CSV table of C-alpha atoms in Angstrom, one decimal:
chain,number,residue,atom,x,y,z
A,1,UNK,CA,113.6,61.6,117.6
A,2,UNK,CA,115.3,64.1,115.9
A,3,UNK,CA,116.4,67.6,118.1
A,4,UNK,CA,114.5,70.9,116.1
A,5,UNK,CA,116.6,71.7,113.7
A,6,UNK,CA,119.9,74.5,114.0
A,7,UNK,CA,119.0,76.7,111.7
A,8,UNK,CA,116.8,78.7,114.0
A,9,UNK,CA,118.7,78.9,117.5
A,10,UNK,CA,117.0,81.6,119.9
A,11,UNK,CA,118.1,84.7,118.8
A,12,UNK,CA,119.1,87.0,121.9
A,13,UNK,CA,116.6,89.8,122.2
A,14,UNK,CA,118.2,93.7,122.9
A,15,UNK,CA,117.1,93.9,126.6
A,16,UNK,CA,119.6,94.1,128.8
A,17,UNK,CA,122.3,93.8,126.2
A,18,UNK,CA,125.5,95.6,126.3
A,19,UNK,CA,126.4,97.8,123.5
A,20,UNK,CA,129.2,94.7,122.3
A,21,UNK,CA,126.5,92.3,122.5
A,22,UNK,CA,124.0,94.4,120.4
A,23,UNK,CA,126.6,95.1,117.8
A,24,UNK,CA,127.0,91.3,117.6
A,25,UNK,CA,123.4,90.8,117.3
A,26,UNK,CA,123.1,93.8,114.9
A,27,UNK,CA,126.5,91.9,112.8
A,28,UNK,CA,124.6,88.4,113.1
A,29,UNK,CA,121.3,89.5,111.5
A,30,UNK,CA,122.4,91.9,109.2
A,31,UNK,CA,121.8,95.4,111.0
A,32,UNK,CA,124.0,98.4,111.1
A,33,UNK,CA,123.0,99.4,114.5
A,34,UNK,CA,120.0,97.4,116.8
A,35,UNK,CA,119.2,99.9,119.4
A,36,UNK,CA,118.5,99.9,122.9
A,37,UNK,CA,115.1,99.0,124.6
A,38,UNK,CA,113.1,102.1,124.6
A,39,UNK,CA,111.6,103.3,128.5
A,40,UNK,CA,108.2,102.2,128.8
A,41,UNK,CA,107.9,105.9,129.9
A,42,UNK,CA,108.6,108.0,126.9
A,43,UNK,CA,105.2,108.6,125.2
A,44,UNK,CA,104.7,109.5,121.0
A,45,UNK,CA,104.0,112.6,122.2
A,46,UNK,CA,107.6,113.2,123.9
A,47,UNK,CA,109.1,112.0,120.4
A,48,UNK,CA,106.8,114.1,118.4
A,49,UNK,CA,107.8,117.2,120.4
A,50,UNK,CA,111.2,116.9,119.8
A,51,UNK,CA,111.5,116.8,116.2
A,52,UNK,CA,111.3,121.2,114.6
A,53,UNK,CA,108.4,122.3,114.3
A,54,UNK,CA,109.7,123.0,110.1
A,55,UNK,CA,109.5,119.6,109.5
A,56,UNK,CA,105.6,119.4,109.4
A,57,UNK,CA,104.9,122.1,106.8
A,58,UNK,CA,103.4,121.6,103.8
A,59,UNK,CA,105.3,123.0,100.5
A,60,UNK,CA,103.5,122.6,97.6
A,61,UNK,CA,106.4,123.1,95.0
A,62,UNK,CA,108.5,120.1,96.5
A,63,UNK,CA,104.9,118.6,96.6
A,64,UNK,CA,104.1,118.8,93.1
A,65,UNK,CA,107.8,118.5,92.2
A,66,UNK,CA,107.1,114.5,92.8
A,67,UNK,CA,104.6,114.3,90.3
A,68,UNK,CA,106.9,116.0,88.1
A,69,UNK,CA,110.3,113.6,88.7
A,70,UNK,CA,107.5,110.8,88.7
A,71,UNK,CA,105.8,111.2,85.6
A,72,UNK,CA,109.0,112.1,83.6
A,73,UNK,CA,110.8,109.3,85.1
A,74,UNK,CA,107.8,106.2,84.3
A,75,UNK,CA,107.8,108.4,80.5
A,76,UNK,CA,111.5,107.8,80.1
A,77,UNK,CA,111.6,104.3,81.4
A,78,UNK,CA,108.5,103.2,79.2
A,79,UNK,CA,110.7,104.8,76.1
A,80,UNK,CA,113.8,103.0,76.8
A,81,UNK,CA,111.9,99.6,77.1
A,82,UNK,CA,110.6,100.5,73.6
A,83,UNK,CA,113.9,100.7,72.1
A,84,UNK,CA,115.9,98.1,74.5
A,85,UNK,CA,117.1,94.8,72.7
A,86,UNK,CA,115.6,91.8,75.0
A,87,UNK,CA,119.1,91.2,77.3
A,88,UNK,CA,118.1,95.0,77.9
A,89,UNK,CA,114.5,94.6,79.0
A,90,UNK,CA,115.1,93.3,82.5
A,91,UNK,CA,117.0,96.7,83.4
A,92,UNK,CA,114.2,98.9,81.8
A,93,UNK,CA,111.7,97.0,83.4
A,94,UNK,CA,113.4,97.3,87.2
A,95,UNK,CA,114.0,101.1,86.2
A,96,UNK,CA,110.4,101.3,85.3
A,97,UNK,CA,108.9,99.8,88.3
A,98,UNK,CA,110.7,101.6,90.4
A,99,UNK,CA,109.8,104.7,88.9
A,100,UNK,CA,105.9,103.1,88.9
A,101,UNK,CA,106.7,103.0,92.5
A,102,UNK,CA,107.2,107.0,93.0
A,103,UNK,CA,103.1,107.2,91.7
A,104,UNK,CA,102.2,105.0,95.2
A,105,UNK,CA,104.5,107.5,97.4
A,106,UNK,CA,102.9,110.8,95.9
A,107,UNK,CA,99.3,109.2,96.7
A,108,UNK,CA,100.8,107.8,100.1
A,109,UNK,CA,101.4,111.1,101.5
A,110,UNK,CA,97.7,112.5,99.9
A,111,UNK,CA,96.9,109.8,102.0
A,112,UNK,CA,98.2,110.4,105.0
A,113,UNK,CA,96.9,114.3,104.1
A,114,UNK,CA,100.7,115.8,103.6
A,115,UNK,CA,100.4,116.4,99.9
A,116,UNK,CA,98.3,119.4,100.3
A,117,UNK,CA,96.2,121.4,102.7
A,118,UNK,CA,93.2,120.7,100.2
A,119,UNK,CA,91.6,117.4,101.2
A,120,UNK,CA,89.8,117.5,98.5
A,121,UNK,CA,92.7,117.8,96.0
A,122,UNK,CA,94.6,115.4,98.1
A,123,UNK,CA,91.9,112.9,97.6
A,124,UNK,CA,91.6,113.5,93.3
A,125,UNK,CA,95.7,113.3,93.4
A,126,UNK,CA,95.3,110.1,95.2
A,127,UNK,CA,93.2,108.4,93.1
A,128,UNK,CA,95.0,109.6,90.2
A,129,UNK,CA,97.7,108.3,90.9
A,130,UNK,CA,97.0,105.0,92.3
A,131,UNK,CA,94.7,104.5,89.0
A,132,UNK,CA,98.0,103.5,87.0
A,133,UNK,CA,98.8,100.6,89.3
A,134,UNK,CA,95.1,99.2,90.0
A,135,UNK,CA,95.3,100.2,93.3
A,136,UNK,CA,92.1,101.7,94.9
A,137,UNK,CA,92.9,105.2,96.8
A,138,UNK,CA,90.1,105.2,99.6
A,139,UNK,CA,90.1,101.4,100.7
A,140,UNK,CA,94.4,101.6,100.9
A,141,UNK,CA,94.1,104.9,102.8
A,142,UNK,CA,91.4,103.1,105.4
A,143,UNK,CA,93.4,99.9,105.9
A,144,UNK,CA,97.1,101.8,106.0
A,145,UNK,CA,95.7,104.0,108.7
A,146,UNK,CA,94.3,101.3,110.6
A,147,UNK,CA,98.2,99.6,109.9
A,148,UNK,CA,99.6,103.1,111.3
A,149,UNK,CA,97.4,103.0,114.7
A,150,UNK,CA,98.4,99.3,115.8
A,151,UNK,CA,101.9,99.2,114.1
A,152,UNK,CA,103.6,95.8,115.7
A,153,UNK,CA,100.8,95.1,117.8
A,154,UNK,CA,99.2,91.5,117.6
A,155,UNK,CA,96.2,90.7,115.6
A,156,UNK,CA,95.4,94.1,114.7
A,157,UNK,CA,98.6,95.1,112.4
A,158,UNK,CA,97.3,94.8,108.8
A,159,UNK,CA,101.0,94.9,107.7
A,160,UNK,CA,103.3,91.6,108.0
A,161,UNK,CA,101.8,90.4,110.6
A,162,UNK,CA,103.7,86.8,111.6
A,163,UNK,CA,101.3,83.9,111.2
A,164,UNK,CA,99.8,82.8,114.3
A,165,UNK,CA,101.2,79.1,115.3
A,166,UNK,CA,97.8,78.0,115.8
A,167,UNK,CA,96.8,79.0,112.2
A,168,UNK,CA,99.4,77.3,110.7
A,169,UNK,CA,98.2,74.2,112.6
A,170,UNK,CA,95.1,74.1,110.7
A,171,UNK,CA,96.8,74.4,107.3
A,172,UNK,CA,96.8,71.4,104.8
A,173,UNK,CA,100.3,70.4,103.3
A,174,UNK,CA,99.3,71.7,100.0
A,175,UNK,CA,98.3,74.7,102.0
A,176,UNK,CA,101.6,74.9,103.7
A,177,UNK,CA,103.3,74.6,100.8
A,178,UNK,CA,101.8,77.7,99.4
A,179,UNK,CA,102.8,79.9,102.4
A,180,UNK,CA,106.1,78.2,102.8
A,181,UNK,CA,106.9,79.5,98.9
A,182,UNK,CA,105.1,82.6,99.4
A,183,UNK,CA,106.5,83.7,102.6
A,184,UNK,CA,109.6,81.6,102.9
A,185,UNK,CA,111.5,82.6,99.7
A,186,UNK,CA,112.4,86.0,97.9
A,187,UNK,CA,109.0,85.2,96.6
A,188,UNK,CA,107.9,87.0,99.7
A,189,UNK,CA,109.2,89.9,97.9
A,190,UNK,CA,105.8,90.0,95.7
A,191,UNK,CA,103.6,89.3,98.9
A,192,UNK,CA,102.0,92.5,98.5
A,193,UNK,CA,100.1,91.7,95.4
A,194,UNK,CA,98.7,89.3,97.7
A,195,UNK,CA,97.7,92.1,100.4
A,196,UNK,CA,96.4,94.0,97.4
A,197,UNK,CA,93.7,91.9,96.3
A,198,UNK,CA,92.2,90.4,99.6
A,199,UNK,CA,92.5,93.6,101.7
A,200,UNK,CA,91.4,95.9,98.9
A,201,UNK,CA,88.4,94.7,97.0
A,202,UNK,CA,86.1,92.9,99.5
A,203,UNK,CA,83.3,95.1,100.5
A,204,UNK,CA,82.4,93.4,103.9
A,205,UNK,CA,86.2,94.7,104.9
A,206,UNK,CA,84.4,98.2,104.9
A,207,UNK,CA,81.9,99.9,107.0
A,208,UNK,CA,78.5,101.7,105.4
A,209,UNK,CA,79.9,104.9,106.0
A,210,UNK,CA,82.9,104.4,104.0
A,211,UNK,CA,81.5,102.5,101.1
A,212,UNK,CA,80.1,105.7,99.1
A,213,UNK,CA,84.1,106.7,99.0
A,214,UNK,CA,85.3,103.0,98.3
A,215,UNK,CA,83.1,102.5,95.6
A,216,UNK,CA,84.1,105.9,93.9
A,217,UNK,CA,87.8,104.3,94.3
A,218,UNK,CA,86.7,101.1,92.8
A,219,UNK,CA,85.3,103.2,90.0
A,220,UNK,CA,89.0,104.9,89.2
A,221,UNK,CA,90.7,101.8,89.3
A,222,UNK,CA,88.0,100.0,87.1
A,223,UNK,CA,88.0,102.9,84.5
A,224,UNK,CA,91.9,102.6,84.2
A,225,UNK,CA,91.7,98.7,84.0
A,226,UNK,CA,88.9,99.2,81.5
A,227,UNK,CA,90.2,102.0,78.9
A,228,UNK,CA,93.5,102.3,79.7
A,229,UNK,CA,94.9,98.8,79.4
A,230,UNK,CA,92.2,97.8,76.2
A,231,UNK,CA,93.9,100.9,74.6
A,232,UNK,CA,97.4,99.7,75.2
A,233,UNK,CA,96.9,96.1,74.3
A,234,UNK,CA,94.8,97.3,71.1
A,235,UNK,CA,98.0,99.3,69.9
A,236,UNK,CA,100.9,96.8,70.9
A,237,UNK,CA,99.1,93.6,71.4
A,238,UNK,CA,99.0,91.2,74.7
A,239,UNK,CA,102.5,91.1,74.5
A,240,UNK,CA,102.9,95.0,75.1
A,241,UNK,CA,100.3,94.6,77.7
A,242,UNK,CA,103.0,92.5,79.6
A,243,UNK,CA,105.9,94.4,78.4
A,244,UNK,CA,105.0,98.1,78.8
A,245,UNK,CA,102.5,97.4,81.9
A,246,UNK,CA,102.5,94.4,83.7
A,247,UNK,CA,106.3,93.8,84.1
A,248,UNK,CA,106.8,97.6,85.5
A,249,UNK,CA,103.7,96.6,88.1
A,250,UNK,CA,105.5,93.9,89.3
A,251,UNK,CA,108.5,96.2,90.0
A,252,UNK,CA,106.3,98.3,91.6
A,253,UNK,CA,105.3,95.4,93.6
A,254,UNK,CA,108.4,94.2,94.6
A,255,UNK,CA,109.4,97.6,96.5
A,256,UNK,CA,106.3,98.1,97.9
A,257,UNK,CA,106.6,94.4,99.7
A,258,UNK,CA,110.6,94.8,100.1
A,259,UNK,CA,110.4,98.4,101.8
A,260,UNK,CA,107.4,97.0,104.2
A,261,UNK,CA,109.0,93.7,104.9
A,262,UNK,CA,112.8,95.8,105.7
A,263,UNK,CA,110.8,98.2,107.4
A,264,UNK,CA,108.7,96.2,109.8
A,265,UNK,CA,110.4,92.8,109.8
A,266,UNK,CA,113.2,91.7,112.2
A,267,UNK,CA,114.1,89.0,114.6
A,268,UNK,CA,114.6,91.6,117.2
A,269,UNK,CA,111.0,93.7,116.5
A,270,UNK,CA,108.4,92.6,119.2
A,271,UNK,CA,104.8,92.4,118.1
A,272,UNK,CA,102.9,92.2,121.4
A,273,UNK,CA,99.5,92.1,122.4
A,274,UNK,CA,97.2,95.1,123.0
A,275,UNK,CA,97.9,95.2,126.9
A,276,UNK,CA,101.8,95.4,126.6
A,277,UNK,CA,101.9,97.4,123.6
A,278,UNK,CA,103.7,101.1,123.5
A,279,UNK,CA,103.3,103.4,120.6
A,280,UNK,CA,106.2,104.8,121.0
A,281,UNK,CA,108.4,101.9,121.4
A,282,UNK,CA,106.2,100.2,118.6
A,283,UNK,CA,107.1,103.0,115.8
A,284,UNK,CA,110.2,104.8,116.9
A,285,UNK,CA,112.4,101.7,118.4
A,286,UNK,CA,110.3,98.9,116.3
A,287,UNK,CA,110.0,100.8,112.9
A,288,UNK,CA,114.0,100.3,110.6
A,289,UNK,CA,115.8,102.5,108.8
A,290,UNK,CA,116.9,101.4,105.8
A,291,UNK,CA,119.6,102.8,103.1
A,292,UNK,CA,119.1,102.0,99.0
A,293,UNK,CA,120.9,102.9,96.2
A,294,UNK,CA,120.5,106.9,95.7
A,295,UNK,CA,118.3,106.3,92.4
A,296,UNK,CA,116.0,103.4,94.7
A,297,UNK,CA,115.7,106.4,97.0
A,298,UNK,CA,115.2,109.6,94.8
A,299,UNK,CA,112.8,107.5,92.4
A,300,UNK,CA,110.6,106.4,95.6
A,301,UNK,CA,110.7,109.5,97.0
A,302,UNK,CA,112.4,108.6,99.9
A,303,UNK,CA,109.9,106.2,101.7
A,304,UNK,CA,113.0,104.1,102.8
A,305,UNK,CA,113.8,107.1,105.5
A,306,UNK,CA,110.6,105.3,107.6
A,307,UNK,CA,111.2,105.6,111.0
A,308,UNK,CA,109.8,109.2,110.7
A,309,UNK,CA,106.7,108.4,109.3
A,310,UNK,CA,105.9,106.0,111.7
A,311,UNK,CA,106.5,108.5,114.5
A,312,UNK,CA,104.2,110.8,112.5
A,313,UNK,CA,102.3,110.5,108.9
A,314,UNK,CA,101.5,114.3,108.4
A,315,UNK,CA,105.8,115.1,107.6
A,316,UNK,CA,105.7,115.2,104.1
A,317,UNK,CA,108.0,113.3,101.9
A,318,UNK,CA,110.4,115.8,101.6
A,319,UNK,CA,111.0,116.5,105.1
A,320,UNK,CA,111.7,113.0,106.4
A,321,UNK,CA,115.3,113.2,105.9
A,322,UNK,CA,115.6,116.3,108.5
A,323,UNK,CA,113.2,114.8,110.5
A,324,UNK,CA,115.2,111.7,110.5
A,325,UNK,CA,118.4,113.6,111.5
A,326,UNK,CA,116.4,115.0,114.3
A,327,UNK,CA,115.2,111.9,115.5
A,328,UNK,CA,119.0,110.3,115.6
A,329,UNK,CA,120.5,113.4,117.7
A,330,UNK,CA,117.7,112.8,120.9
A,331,UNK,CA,116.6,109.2,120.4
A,332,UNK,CA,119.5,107.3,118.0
A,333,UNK,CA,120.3,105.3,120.7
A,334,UNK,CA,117.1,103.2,120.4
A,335,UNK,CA,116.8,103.2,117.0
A,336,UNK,CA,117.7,100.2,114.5
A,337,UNK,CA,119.5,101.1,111.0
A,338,UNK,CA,120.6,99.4,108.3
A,339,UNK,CA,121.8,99.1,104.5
A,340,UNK,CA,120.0,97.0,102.0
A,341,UNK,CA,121.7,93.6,102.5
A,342,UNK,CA,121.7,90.0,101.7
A,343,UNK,CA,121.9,88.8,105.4
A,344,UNK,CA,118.8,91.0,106.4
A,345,UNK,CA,116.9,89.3,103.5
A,346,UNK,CA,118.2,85.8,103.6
A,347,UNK,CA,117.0,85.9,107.3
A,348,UNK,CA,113.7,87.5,106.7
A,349,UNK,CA,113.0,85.0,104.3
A,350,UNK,CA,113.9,81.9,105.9
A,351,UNK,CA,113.5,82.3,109.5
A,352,UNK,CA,111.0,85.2,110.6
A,353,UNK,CA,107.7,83.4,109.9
A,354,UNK,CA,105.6,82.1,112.9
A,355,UNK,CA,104.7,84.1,116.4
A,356,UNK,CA,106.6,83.2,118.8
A,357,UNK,CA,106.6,84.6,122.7
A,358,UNK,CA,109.5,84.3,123.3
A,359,UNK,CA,112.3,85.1,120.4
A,360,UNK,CA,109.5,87.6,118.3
A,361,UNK,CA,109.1,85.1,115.2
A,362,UNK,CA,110.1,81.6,114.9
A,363,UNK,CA,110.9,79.3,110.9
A,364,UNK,CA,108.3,77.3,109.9
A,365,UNK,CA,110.0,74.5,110.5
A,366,UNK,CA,110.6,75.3,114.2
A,367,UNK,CA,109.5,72.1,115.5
A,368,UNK,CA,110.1,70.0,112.9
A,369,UNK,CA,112.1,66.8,113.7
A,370,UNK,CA,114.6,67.8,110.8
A,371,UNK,CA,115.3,71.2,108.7
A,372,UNK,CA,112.4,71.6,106.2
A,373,UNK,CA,114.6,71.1,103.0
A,374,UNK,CA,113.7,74.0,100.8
A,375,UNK,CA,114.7,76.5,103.6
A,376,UNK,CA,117.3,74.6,104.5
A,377,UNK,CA,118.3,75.1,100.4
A,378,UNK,CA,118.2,79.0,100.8
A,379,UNK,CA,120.2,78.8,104.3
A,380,UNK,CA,123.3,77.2,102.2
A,381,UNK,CA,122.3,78.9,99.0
A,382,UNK,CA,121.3,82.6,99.4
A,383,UNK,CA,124.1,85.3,99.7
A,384,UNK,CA,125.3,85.9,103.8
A,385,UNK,CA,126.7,89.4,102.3
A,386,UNK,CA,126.5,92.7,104.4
């Protein structure tokens, strides 16, 4: 027999590390900076506390601003696929989702109540504007909290969470197949669409209590999908139904699964049980920084400067960049950074798939007796670029 194949050698975790050795682990996965192991005695609370005070207030013109650069933005894009020739169409329809993707950020933060100190206008802003992208406000804003509580922690993250070995045991080989394409490719760049539709729409996911204001989601989203998109495909056809909605959405999709993956995804990033677990290690030290092109980041409203948010949900938008800066002067040293890359990516995509104790995630062919040939295709294949 066969030893397991090369192509997923234990990766050296940050503790105990010297800085040389982290910034060739950092080099060799694709990360500006991996930081140190954060003290099992700092507490959220410490972290909190050390960010100014400033960067929790509420402004309701830089607020409202992002509906504003968002609505003009999806208008302008939607215009210039109208008039692009075909080789055009695959620029206007990246612009546009990405623009699409600025309507998720604005009813993020109503979400996570830092739109507005109205909950009941941050709930009708919301909905409004997750209506566009099917998306239904109040189930979202339930499940994302629940991902916000138990960030990195085993079982209970509703974000990314690695498959469990033992799952994967069970799986047919058509079955594998499915997850190997879905979550062992740059298809895993879609995955969210995924996420959407099982974690959103199932009523039993929900308790009584909050089924009055899921169904009143449900509602929004069903009234969009049910005038809206009729209207549009009874004045351009199927074909504009694709072109002028369907195409942006799956823009939309691809940064909302691309800035979660980047985010919470990395060979380094524990997710540990319940007992071990530390909130502050889990969202300061295991939530990544990661820079995109200025237009990625001023379309999305700068959900990319995450590490922030994790520490706390109620600093608006427009504040997460001071936050940030904040957060890099007293605690930088733990912290993991990066620029959008090929070598993050190619990694995330063909080696951070199963649980594993002891090296945080494992390929899914760990224990094969020879390199599963289509990841072994995208090991030689995809880009190594920083």
């Amino acid at each position: 027999m066969q030893e397991p194949p090369a192509a997923a050698p234990a990766t050296p975790q940050p503790a105990g590390l010297s800085d040389e050795e982290r910034a060739a682990l950092a080099q060799k996965l694709g990360y500006r900076t991996i930081g140190k192991d954060l003290p099992e005695d700092v507490t959220l609370v410490q972290v909190i506390k050390s960010m100014p005070p400033e960067v929790f207030e509420i402004n309701p013109w830089r607020a409202w601003s992002a509906v504003g650069i968002t609505l003009v933005s999806a208008a302008v894009s939607l215009y210039l696929i109208s008039i692009s020739p075909w080789y055009l169409l695959p620029f206007a329809w990246a612009l546009a989702g990405t623009a699409f993707t600025g309507f998720f950020v604005i009813g993020h933060d109503a979400g996570h109540r830092a739109f507005s100190k109205n909950r009941l206008l941050e709930d009708i802003v919301g909905t409004l504007m997750f209506a566009p992208l099917i998306y239904p406000f109040e189930p979202w804003r339930i499940k994302h909290n629940h991902h916000h509580a138990h960030t990195n922690k085993l079982v209970e993250d509703t974000a990314w969470h690695p498959i469990m070995p033992e799952l994967a045991a069970t799986w047919s080989s058509s079955k594998r197949a499915f997850w190997k394409l879905a979550l062992g490719s740059p298809v895993k760049c879609w995955a969210s669409i995924g996420h959407w539709l099982l974690w959103h729409f199932d009523a039993s996911k929900f308790t009584a209590k909050q089924m009055p204001r899921v169904l009143v989601s449900w509602a929004a989203v069903a009234a969009f999908a049910g005038l809206a998109l009729p209207a549009l495909v009874a004045t351009t056809g199927w074909a504009g139904l694709v072109k002028y909605w369907l195409m942006p959405w799956l823009g939309y999709h691809f940064w909302m699964s691309t800035f979660t993956l980047v985010h919470h995804t990395a060979q380094h990033i524990p997710f540990k049980p319940a007992e071990s677990w530390n909130a502050a290690q889990a969202q300061l030290a295991g939530t990544v920084h990661c820079d995109y092109p200025w237009l990625v980041e001023f379309l999305c409203h700068d959900i990319s400067v995450h590490v922030p948010h994790h520490v706390n949900s109620k600093i608006p938008w427009y504040n997460l960049r001071a936050a940030n800066e904040s957060l890099r002067t007293n605690w930088g040293q733990y912290m993991t950074e990066a620029r959008f890359n090929w070598r993050m990516m190619k990694n995330i995509f063909t080696e951070l798939h199963e649980y594993d104790e002891a090296n945080n995630y494992r390929p899914f062919d760990a224990e094969a007796e020879r390199p599963d040939a289509f990841l072994e295709a995208q090991r030689k294949l995809l880009p190594d670029s920083m």
